[in-house]
PDB file of C-alpha atoms and ligand atoms in Angstrom:
ATOM      1  CA  UNK A 487      96.880  77.917  83.259  1.00 90.00           C
ATOM      2  CA  UNK A 488      94.837  78.343  86.441  1.00 96.00           C
ATOM      3  CA  UNK A 489      92.525  81.339  86.577  1.00 98.00           C
ATOM      4  CA  UNK A 490      94.046  84.470  88.124  1.00 98.00           C
ATOM      5  CA  UNK A 491      93.207  85.412  91.701  1.00 99.00           C
ATOM      6  CA  UNK A 492      93.371  89.155  92.234  1.00 99.00           C
ATOM      7  CA  UNK A 493      93.797  90.387  95.799  1.00 99.00           C
ATOM      8  CA  UNK A 494      93.220  94.033  96.657  1.00 99.00           C
ATOM      9  CA  UNK A 495      95.125  95.504  99.609  1.00 99.00           C
ATOM     10  CA  UNK A 496      92.737  98.409  99.946  1.00 98.00           C
ATOM     11  CA  UNK A 497      93.997 100.320 102.952  1.00 98.00           C
ATOM     12  CA  UNK A 498      97.293  99.271 104.573  1.00 98.00           C
ATOM     13  CA  UNK A 499      98.640 100.866 107.723  1.00 98.00           C
ATOM     14  CA  UNK A 500     101.326 103.188 106.420  1.00 96.00           C
ATOM     15  CA  UNK A 501      99.678 105.245 103.646  1.00 97.00           C
ATOM     16  CA  UNK A 502      97.496 108.274 104.414  1.00 98.00           C
ATOM     17  CA  UNK A 503      95.008 110.627 102.795  1.00 98.00           C
ATOM     18  CA  UNK A 504      97.911 113.083 102.422  1.00 98.00           C
ATOM     19  CA  UNK A 505      99.461 110.526 100.051  1.00 97.00           C
ATOM     20  CA  UNK A 506      96.171 109.946  98.201  1.00 98.00           C
ATOM     21  CA  UNK A 507      92.801 111.318  99.370  1.00 98.00           C
ATOM     22  CA  UNK A 508      91.042 108.076  98.385  1.00 98.00           C
ATOM     23  CA  UNK A 509      92.879 106.058 101.086  1.00 98.00           C
ATOM     24  CA  UNK A 510      90.016 104.775 103.296  1.00 98.00           C
ATOM     25  CA  UNK A 511      89.795 105.336 107.058  1.00 98.00           C
ATOM     26  CA  UNK A 512      86.123 105.142 108.110  1.00 98.00           C
ATOM     27  CA  UNK A 513      83.984 102.016 107.839  1.00 98.00           C
ATOM     28  CA  UNK A 514      82.011 103.456 104.933  1.00 98.00           C
ATOM     29  CA  UNK A 515      85.206 104.449 103.104  1.00 98.00           C
ATOM     30  CA  UNK A 516      86.611 100.941 103.649  1.00 98.00           C
ATOM     31  CA  UNK A 517      83.407  99.425 102.246  1.00 98.00           C
ATOM     32  CA  UNK A 518      83.526 101.814  99.265  1.00 98.00           C
ATOM     33  CA  UNK A 519      87.097 100.767  98.423  1.00 98.00           C
ATOM     34  CA  UNK A 520      86.433  97.039  98.976  1.00 98.00           C
ATOM     35  CA  UNK A 521      83.377  97.205  96.717  1.00 98.00           C
ATOM     36  CA  UNK A 522      85.236  99.076  93.984  1.00 98.00           C
ATOM     37  CA  UNK A 523      87.932  96.365  93.980  1.00 98.00           C
ATOM     38  CA  UNK A 524      85.411  93.494  94.165  1.00 98.00           C
ATOM     39  CA  UNK A 525      83.273  94.925  91.360  1.00 98.00           C
ATOM     40  CA  UNK A 526      86.402  95.270  89.211  1.00 98.00           C
ATOM     41  CA  UNK A 527      87.359  91.594  89.707  1.00 98.00           C
ATOM     42  CA  UNK A 528      89.159  91.165  93.035  1.00 98.00           C
ATOM     43  CA  UNK A 529      88.305  87.877  94.762  1.00 98.00           C
ATOM     44  CA  UNK A 530      90.351  88.635  97.885  1.00 98.00           C
ATOM     45  CA  UNK A 531      90.280  91.762 100.027  1.00 98.00           C
ATOM     46  CA  UNK A 532      93.425  92.088 102.146  1.00 98.00           C
ATOM     47  CA  UNK A 533      92.224  94.145 105.070  1.00 98.00           C
ATOM     48  CA  UNK A 534      93.758  96.588 107.511  1.00 98.00           C
ATOM     49  CA  UNK A 535      91.443  98.857 109.464  1.00 98.00           C
ATOM     50  CA  UNK A 536      91.759 102.345 110.919  1.00 98.00           C
ATOM     51  CA  UNK A 537      90.132 104.598 113.465  1.00 98.00           C
ATOM     52  CA  UNK A 538      88.111 107.394 111.839  1.00 98.00           C
ATOM     53  CA  UNK A 539      91.145 109.716 112.118  1.00 98.00           C
ATOM     54  CA  UNK A 540      93.302 107.258 110.150  1.00 98.00           C
ATOM     55  CA  UNK A 541      95.181 105.697 113.076  1.00 98.00           C
ATOM     56  CA  UNK A 542      95.850 102.005 112.302  1.00 98.00           C
ATOM     57  CA  UNK A 543      94.173  99.609 114.741  1.00 98.00           C
ATOM     58  CA  UNK A 544      93.904  95.844 115.133  1.00 98.00           C
ATOM     59  CA  UNK A 545      90.832  96.170 117.364  1.00 98.00           C
ATOM     60  CA  UNK A 546      88.672  93.073 117.103  1.00 98.00           C
ATOM     61  CA  UNK A 547      85.537  95.229 117.262  1.00 98.00           C
ATOM     62  CA  UNK A 548      86.676  97.455 114.392  1.00 98.00           C
ATOM     63  CA  UNK A 549      87.594  94.419 112.265  1.00 98.00           C
ATOM     64  CA  UNK A 550      84.222  92.831 113.011  1.00 98.00           C
ATOM     65  CA  UNK A 551      82.399  96.018 112.021  1.00 98.00           C
ATOM     66  CA  UNK A 552      84.364  96.404 108.780  1.00 98.00           C
ATOM     67  CA  UNK A 553      84.152  92.728 107.750  1.00 98.00           C
ATOM     68  CA  UNK A 554      80.384  92.610 108.397  1.00 98.00           C
ATOM     69  CA  UNK A 555      79.879  95.823 106.437  1.00 98.00           C
ATOM     70  CA  UNK A 556      82.019  94.655 103.496  1.00 98.00           C
ATOM     71  CA  UNK A 557      80.205  91.304 103.305  1.00 98.00           C
ATOM     72  CA  UNK A 558      76.863  93.112 103.000  1.00 98.00           C
ATOM     73  CA  UNK A 559      78.102  94.701  99.756  1.00 98.00           C
ATOM     74  CA  UNK A 560      80.438  91.928  98.536  1.00 98.00           C
ATOM     75  CA  UNK A 561      78.724  88.774  99.840  1.00 96.00           C
ATOM     76  CA  UNK A 562      81.137  86.111  98.594  1.00 97.00           C
ATOM     77  CA  UNK A 563      84.427  88.048  98.808  1.00 98.00           C
ATOM     78  CA  UNK A 564      87.313  86.328 100.573  1.00 98.00           C
ATOM     79  CA  UNK A 565      88.313  88.714 103.326  1.00 98.00           C
ATOM     80  CA  UNK A 566      91.895  88.354 104.458  1.00 98.00           C
ATOM     81  CA  UNK A 567      92.580  90.299 107.664  1.00 98.00           C
ATOM     82  CA  UNK A 568      96.138  91.430 108.265  1.00 98.00           C
ATOM     83  CA  UNK A 569      97.949  90.033 111.282  1.00 98.00           C
ATOM     84  CA  UNK A 570     100.843  92.350 110.483  1.00 98.00           C
ATOM     85  CA  UNK A 571      98.997  95.463 111.615  1.00 98.00           C
ATOM     86  CA  UNK A 572     101.349  98.418 111.849  1.00 98.00           C
ATOM     87  CA  UNK A 573     105.019  98.616 112.828  1.00 97.00           C
ATOM     88  CA  UNK A 574     105.417  98.571 116.630  1.00 96.00           C
ATOM     89  CA  UNK A 575     102.204  96.716 117.540  1.00 98.00           C
ATOM     90  CA  UNK A 576     102.463  93.783 119.967  1.00 98.00           C
ATOM     91  CA  UNK A 577     101.764  90.201 118.887  1.00 98.00           C
ATOM     92  CA  UNK A 578      98.595  90.040 121.028  1.00 98.00           C
ATOM     93  CA  UNK A 579      97.332  93.257 119.463  1.00 98.00           C
ATOM     94  CA  UNK A 580      98.049  91.977 115.944  1.00 98.00           C
ATOM     95  CA  UNK A 581      96.276  88.653 116.444  1.00 98.00           C
ATOM     96  CA  UNK A 582      92.980  90.321 117.396  1.00 98.00           C
ATOM     97  CA  UNK A 583      92.012  90.450 113.716  1.00 98.00           C
ATOM     98  CA  UNK A 584      91.708  86.633 113.788  1.00 98.00           C
ATOM     99  CA  UNK A 585      89.287  86.712 116.729  1.00 98.00           C
ATOM    100  CA  UNK A 586      86.247  87.872 114.778  1.00 98.00           C
ATOM    101  CA  UNK A 587      83.135  85.697 114.274  1.00 98.00           C
ATOM    102  CA  UNK A 588      82.986  83.630 112.167  1.00 97.00           C
ATOM    103  CA  UNK A 589      86.763  83.139 112.083  1.00 97.00           C
ATOM    104  CA  UNK A 590      88.356  84.500 108.900  1.00 98.00           C
ATOM    105  CA  UNK A 591      88.954  82.013 106.071  1.00 98.00           C
ATOM    106  CA  UNK A 592      92.329  83.511 105.235  1.00 98.00           C
ATOM    107  CA  UNK A 593      94.797  85.835 107.025  1.00 98.00           C
ATOM    108  CA  UNK A 594      98.349  87.011 106.502  1.00 98.00           C
ATOM    109  CA  UNK A 595     101.294  85.460 108.334  1.00 98.00           C
ATOM    110  CA  UNK A 596     104.472  87.523 108.024  1.00 98.00           C
ATOM    111  CA  UNK A 597     107.473  85.208 107.843  1.00 98.00           C
ATOM    112  CA  UNK A 598     110.361  87.376 109.032  1.00 98.00           C
ATOM    113  CA  UNK A 599     111.654  90.699 110.237  1.00 98.00           C
ATOM    114  CA  UNK A 600     111.847  93.406 107.632  1.00 97.00           C
ATOM    115  CA  UNK A 601     113.411  96.846 107.241  1.00 96.00           C
ATOM    116  CA  UNK A 602     110.600  99.270 106.421  1.00 94.00           C
ATOM    117  CA  UNK A 603     112.835 102.249 105.581  1.00 92.00           C
ATOM    118  CA  UNK A 604     114.531 104.805 107.839  1.00 94.00           C
ATOM    119  CA  UNK A 605     114.507 103.468 111.403  1.00 96.00           C
ATOM    120  CA  UNK A 606     111.302 101.437 110.969  1.00 96.00           C
ATOM    121  CA  UNK A 607     111.615  97.706 111.615  1.00 97.00           C
ATOM    122  CA  UNK A 608     108.675  95.307 111.241  1.00 98.00           C
ATOM    123  CA  UNK A 609     109.582  92.663 113.820  1.00 98.00           C
ATOM    124  CA  UNK A 610     108.624  89.000 113.395  1.00 98.00           C
ATOM    125  CA  UNK A 611     110.830  86.702 115.472  1.00 98.00           C
ATOM    126  CA  UNK A 612     110.786  82.952 114.862  1.00 98.00           C
ATOM    127  CA  UNK A 613     108.650  82.530 118.008  1.00 98.00           C
ATOM    128  CA  UNK A 614     106.156  85.139 116.787  1.00 98.00           C
ATOM    129  CA  UNK A 615     105.872  83.343 113.451  1.00 98.00           C
ATOM    130  CA  UNK A 616     105.472  79.887 115.027  1.00 98.00           C
ATOM    131  CA  UNK A 617     102.905  81.209 117.513  1.00 98.00           C
ATOM    132  CA  UNK A 618     100.881  82.963 114.779  1.00 98.00           C
ATOM    133  CA  UNK A 619     100.990  79.785 112.633  1.00 98.00           C
ATOM    134  CA  UNK A 620      99.809  77.666 115.573  1.00 98.00           C
ATOM    135  CA  UNK A 621      97.017  80.095 116.428  1.00 98.00           C
ATOM    136  CA  UNK A 622      95.788  80.211 112.826  1.00 98.00           C
ATOM    137  CA  UNK A 623      95.879  76.420 112.580  1.00 98.00           C
ATOM    138  CA  UNK A 624      93.821  76.107 115.775  1.00 97.00           C
ATOM    139  CA  UNK A 625      91.307  78.645 114.454  1.00 97.00           C
ATOM    140  CA  UNK A 626      91.036  76.949 111.034  1.00 97.00           C
ATOM    141  CA  UNK A 627      92.425  79.978 109.177  1.00 98.00           C
ATOM    142  CA  UNK A 628      94.486  79.497 105.997  1.00 98.00           C
ATOM    143  CA  UNK A 629      97.673  81.592 106.253  1.00 98.00           C
ATOM    144  CA  UNK A 630      98.997  83.625 103.355  1.00 98.00           C
ATOM    145  CA  UNK A 631     102.753  83.474 103.945  1.00 99.00           C
ATOM    146  CA  UNK A 632     104.054  87.001 103.425  1.00 98.00           C
ATOM    147  CA  UNK A 633     107.668  86.760 102.269  1.00 98.00           C
ATOM    148  CA  UNK A 634     109.598  90.002 101.819  1.00 98.00           C
ATOM    149  CA  UNK A 635     112.668  88.030 100.741  1.00 98.00           C
ATOM    150  CA  UNK A 636     113.723  84.437 100.084  1.00 98.00           C
ATOM    151  CA  UNK A 637     114.971  83.933 103.664  1.00 98.00           C
ATOM    152  CA  UNK A 638     111.363  84.214 104.793  1.00 98.00           C
ATOM    153  CA  UNK A 639     110.472  81.201 102.634  1.00 98.00           C
ATOM    154  CA  UNK A 640     113.108  79.277 104.627  1.00 98.00           C
ATOM    155  CA  UNK A 641     111.535  80.374 107.927  1.00 98.00           C
ATOM    156  CA  UNK A 642     108.101  79.294 106.643  1.00 98.00           C
ATOM    157  CA  UNK A 643     109.609  75.900 105.819  1.00 98.00           C
ATOM    158  CA  UNK A 644     110.821  75.613 109.440  1.00 98.00           C
ATOM    159  CA  UNK A 645     107.229  76.208 110.592  1.00 98.00           C
ATOM    160  CA  UNK A 646     106.045  73.617 108.062  1.00 98.00           C
ATOM    161  CA  UNK A 647     108.578  71.077 109.378  1.00 98.00           C
ATOM    162  CA  UNK A 648     107.219  71.654 112.895  1.00 98.00           C
ATOM    163  CA  UNK A 649     103.728  70.782 111.609  1.00 98.00           C
ATOM    164  CA  UNK A 650     102.442  74.337 112.077  1.00 98.00           C
ATOM    165  CA  UNK A 651     101.634  74.898 108.393  1.00 98.00           C
ATOM    166  CA  UNK A 652      99.539  72.604 106.251  1.00 97.00           C
ATOM    167  CA  UNK A 653      99.818  71.826 102.524  1.00 97.00           C
ATOM    168  CA  UNK A 654      99.057  73.319 100.105  1.00 97.00           C
ATOM    169  CA  UNK A 655     100.754  76.504 101.313  1.00 98.00           C
ATOM    170  CA  UNK A 656     100.118  79.899  99.751  1.00 98.00           C
ATOM    171  CA  UNK A 657     102.985  82.396  99.535  1.00 99.00           C
ATOM    172  CA  UNK A 658     102.865  86.116  98.788  1.00 99.00           C
ATOM    173  CA  UNK A 659     106.164  87.603  97.599  1.00 98.00           C
ATOM    174  CA  UNK A 660     106.135  91.249  98.622  1.00 98.00           C
ATOM    175  CA  UNK A 661     109.003  92.637  96.602  1.00 98.00           C
ATOM    176  CA  UNK A 662     110.417  96.149  96.526  1.00 98.00           C
ATOM    177  CA  UNK A 663     110.656  96.659 100.309  1.00 97.00           C
ATOM    178  CA  UNK A 664     113.592  94.627 101.601  1.00 94.00           C
ATOM    179  CA  UNK A 665     114.407  92.750  98.385  1.00 96.00           C
ATOM    180  CA  UNK A 666     114.409  94.388  94.976  1.00 97.00           C
ATOM    181  CA  UNK A 667     111.523  93.691  92.612  1.00 98.00           C
ATOM    182  CA  UNK A 668     112.886  92.362  89.349  1.00 98.00           C
ATOM    183  CA  UNK A 669     111.663  89.403  87.347  1.00 98.00           C
ATOM    184  CA  UNK A 670     114.889  87.627  88.389  1.00 98.00           C
ATOM    185  CA  UNK A 671     114.000  88.156  92.072  1.00 98.00           C
ATOM    186  CA  UNK A 672     110.492  86.833  91.558  1.00 98.00           C
ATOM    187  CA  UNK A 673     111.696  83.767  89.623  1.00 98.00           C
ATOM    188  CA  UNK A 674     114.214  83.035  92.416  1.00 98.00           C
ATOM    189  CA  UNK A 675     111.546  83.289  95.146  1.00 98.00           C
ATOM    190  CA  UNK A 676     109.000  81.202  93.249  1.00 98.00           C
ATOM    191  CA  UNK A 677     111.653  78.547  92.560  1.00 98.00           C
ATOM    192  CA  UNK A 678     112.188  78.180  96.319  1.00 98.00           C
ATOM    193  CA  UNK A 679     108.693  77.036  97.331  1.00 98.00           C
ATOM    194  CA  UNK A 680     107.537  73.415  97.501  1.00 98.00           C
ATOM    195  CA  UNK A 681     105.704  71.903  94.504  1.00 97.00           C
ATOM    196  CA  UNK A 682     101.934  72.123  94.894  1.00 96.00           C
ATOM    197  CA  UNK A 683     102.090  75.516  96.647  1.00 98.00           C
ATOM    198  CA  UNK A 684     100.302  78.523  95.184  1.00 98.00           C
ATOM    199  CA  UNK A 685     101.714  82.037  95.163  1.00 98.00           C
ATOM    200  CA  UNK A 686     100.991  85.708  94.617  1.00 98.00           C
ATOM    201  CA  UNK A 687     103.376  88.403  93.393  1.00 98.00           C
ATOM    202  CA  UNK A 688     103.154  91.858  94.969  1.00 98.00           C
ATOM    203  CA  UNK A 689     105.312  94.761  93.807  1.00 98.00           C
ATOM    204  CA  UNK A 690     105.575  97.823  96.016  1.00 98.00           C
ATOM    205  CA  UNK A 691     105.335 101.343  94.567  1.00 97.00           C
ATOM    206  CA  UNK A 692     106.378 101.651  90.945  1.00 97.00           C
ATOM    207  CA  UNK A 693     107.001  97.904  90.762  1.00 98.00           C
ATOM    208  CA  UNK A 694     103.316  97.054  91.264  1.00 98.00           C
ATOM    209  CA  UNK A 695     102.386  96.451  87.643  1.00 98.00           C
ATOM    210  CA  UNK A 696     105.769  94.929  86.687  1.00 98.00           C
ATOM    211  CA  UNK A 697     105.329  92.240  89.328  1.00 98.00           C
ATOM    212  CA  UNK A 698     101.635  91.837  88.438  1.00 98.00           C
ATOM    213  CA  UNK A 699     102.473  91.260  84.773  1.00 98.00           C
ATOM    214  CA  UNK A 700     105.306  88.840  85.574  1.00 98.00           C
ATOM    215  CA  UNK A 701     103.043  86.919  87.974  1.00 98.00           C
ATOM    216  CA  UNK A 702     100.295  86.662  85.354  1.00 98.00           C
ATOM    217  CA  UNK A 703     102.755  85.245  82.822  1.00 98.00           C
ATOM    218  CA  UNK A 704     104.399  82.872  85.335  1.00 98.00           C
ATOM    219  CA  UNK A 705     101.120  81.355  86.534  1.00 98.00           C
ATOM    220  CA  UNK A 706     101.028  83.071  89.915  1.00 98.00           C
ATOM    221  CA  UNK A 707      98.377  85.362  91.324  1.00 98.00           C
ATOM    222  CA  UNK A 708      98.392  89.131  91.830  1.00 99.00           C
ATOM    223  CA  UNK A 709      97.972  91.679  94.608  1.00 99.00           C
ATOM    224  CA  UNK A 710      97.493  95.383  93.997  1.00 98.00           C
ATOM    225  CA  UNK A 711      95.999  98.188  96.075  1.00 98.00           C
ATOM    226  CA  UNK A 712      96.655 101.392  97.974  1.00 98.00           C
ATOM    227  CA  UNK A 713      98.635  99.552 100.655  1.00 98.00           C
ATOM    228  CA  UNK A 714     101.280  98.868  98.019  1.00 98.00           C
ATOM    229  CA  UNK A 715     100.937 101.631  95.431  1.00 98.00           C
ATOM    230  CA  UNK A 716      98.897 104.823  95.092  1.00 98.00           C
ATOM    231  CA  UNK A 717      99.368 105.559  91.381  1.00 98.00           C
ATOM    232  CA  UNK A 718      97.588 104.270  88.291  1.00 98.00           C
ATOM    233  CA  UNK A 719     100.506 105.447  86.170  1.00 97.00           C
ATOM    234  CA  UNK A 720     103.599 107.569  86.770  1.00 96.00           C
ATOM    235  CA  UNK A 721     102.552 110.761  88.576  1.00 96.00           C
ATOM    236  CA  UNK A 722      98.798 110.035  88.315  1.00 98.00           C
ATOM    237  CA  UNK A 723      97.113 109.118  91.618  1.00 98.00           C
ATOM    238  CA  UNK A 724      94.655 106.211  91.364  1.00 98.00           C
ATOM    239  CA  UNK A 725      91.043 107.242  91.953  1.00 98.00           C
ATOM    240  CA  UNK A 726      90.188 103.987  93.711  1.00 98.00           C
ATOM    241  CA  UNK A 727      91.415 100.496  94.411  1.00 98.00           C
ATOM    242  CA  UNK A 728      88.963  99.415  91.730  1.00 98.00           C
ATOM    243  CA  UNK A 729      90.949 101.371  89.147  1.00 98.00           C
ATOM    244  CA  UNK A 730      94.123  99.460  90.094  1.00 98.00           C
ATOM    245  CA  UNK A 731      92.266  96.126  89.853  1.00 99.00           C
ATOM    246  CA  UNK A 732      90.781  97.138  86.457  1.00 98.00           C
ATOM    247  CA  UNK A 733      94.301  97.672  85.120  1.00 98.00           C
ATOM    248  CA  UNK A 734      95.313  94.141  86.194  1.00 98.00           C
ATOM    249  CA  UNK A 735      92.167  92.707  84.577  1.00 98.00           C
ATOM    250  CA  UNK A 736      93.077  94.496  81.321  1.00 98.00           C
ATOM    251  CA  UNK A 737      96.655  93.160  81.379  1.00 98.00           C
ATOM    252  CA  UNK A 738      95.410  89.626  82.171  1.00 98.00           C
ATOM    253  CA  UNK A 739      92.908  89.758  79.309  1.00 98.00           C
ATOM    254  CA  UNK A 740      95.583  90.931  76.872  1.00 98.00           C
ATOM    255  CA  UNK A 741      97.752  88.012  77.994  1.00 98.00           C
ATOM    256  CA  UNK A 742      94.894  85.501  77.780  1.00 97.00           C
ATOM    257  CA  UNK A 743      94.546  84.758  81.526  1.00 98.00           C
ATOM    258  CA  UNK A 744      91.007  84.487  82.903  1.00 98.00           C
ATOM    259  CA  UNK A 745      90.016  86.006  86.247  1.00 98.00           C
ATOM    260  CA  UNK A 746      88.941  83.764  89.153  1.00 98.00           C
ATOM    261  CA  UNK A 747      85.683  84.438  90.946  1.00 98.00           C
ATOM    262  CA  UNK A 748      85.774  84.202  94.762  1.00 98.00           C
ATOM    263  CA  UNK A 749      84.294  80.685  94.486  1.00 98.00           C
ATOM    264  CA  UNK A 750      87.024  79.653  92.011  1.00 98.00           C
ATOM    265  CA  UNK A 751      89.673  81.332  94.162  1.00 98.00           C
ATOM    266  CA  UNK A 752      88.613  79.252  97.186  1.00 98.00           C
ATOM    267  CA  UNK A 753      89.036  76.085  95.110  1.00 98.00           C
ATOM    268  CA  UNK A 754      92.491  77.130  93.880  1.00 98.00           C
ATOM    269  CA  UNK A 755      93.621  78.047  97.400  1.00 98.00           C
ATOM    270  CA  UNK A 756      92.092  74.990  99.045  1.00 97.00           C
ATOM    271  CA  UNK A 757      89.829  77.080 101.263  1.00 96.00           C
ATOM    272  CA  UNK A 758      86.671  75.287 102.312  1.00 82.00           C
ATOM    273  CA  UNK A 759      83.572  77.378 102.935  1.00 72.00           C
TER     274      UNK A 759
HETATM  275  N1  KMH B1447     101.870  97.123 107.782  1.00 53.18           N
HETATM  276  C1  KMH B1447     102.984  96.249 107.914  1.00 53.18           C
HETATM  277  C2  KMH B1447     103.740  96.547 109.175  1.00 53.18           C
HETATM  278  C3  KMH B1447     100.499  92.247 106.659  1.00 53.18           C
HETATM  279  O1  KMH B1447      99.467  92.833 106.369  1.00 53.18           O
HETATM  280  O2  KMH B1447     100.498  91.103 107.127  1.00 53.18           O
HETATM  281  C4  KMH B1447     102.615  94.817 107.894  1.00 53.18           C
HETATM  282  C5  KMH B1447     101.802  94.359 106.753  1.00 53.18           C
HETATM  283  C6  KMH B1447     101.829  92.917 106.476  1.00 53.18           C
HETATM  284  O3  KMH B1447     101.117  95.095 106.092  1.00 53.18           O
HETATM  285 ZN1   ZN B1448      99.037  94.348 104.883  1.00 53.18          ZN
END
């Protein structure tokens, strides 16, 4: 089986220090969390950024500052800026994270509209998705196709048919938000993607380590981090993103799956550097 790529979603846009005091806001806190995940074995850092007071932002300047600072400490990490940002942001605002220099190697592309609980709706119309795919293609950025349910795989395939997405595609199944997060759900989603694609399994909240374990066994890759889950075990807040990554490394070792370095992860994902 291919080596395991671990992605750490270190910050997110929805969680706060009230939820877990280790959630990073400032540049130095973001670097601290990225380094803890990288040192523990994460090859990919999925990045959202904040103002110092915790307000989510997609400011190009703030992304540039954070990416440059992370790369000083984690020189070969694959940094994957979010183009999802936070609920309610405009498309133009969200795409700013792809405008940094050099252009990111990898970035998220959310493949559909999603209920985020209560009255929150994360809006991604077909035109938004096609426009983001086109922009990333023009900028030479590999998209990670964020699919919160199987219908989003179908929308990604429409973009592929239009020539906006190149093979091999990489999917991330973010389960436990709009779709439940059972092994059956994951198997169904994975069975819907074209042969030759790679994929990551992400479980939200208490499903984080269930989906991680299933993904390790099934030959997929794994995402963990504060964006998705704040607890190392039931009722015990994680001290750092690194602690969450360490737990995945332990599970992978027990199951006989080796961990990919950033260099190996680029090869698996077809990212040229
Ligand atoms: N914060 C969500 C609204 C992504 O990073 O691309 C969007 C999100 C997905 O987190
Ligand atoms: Zn995100």
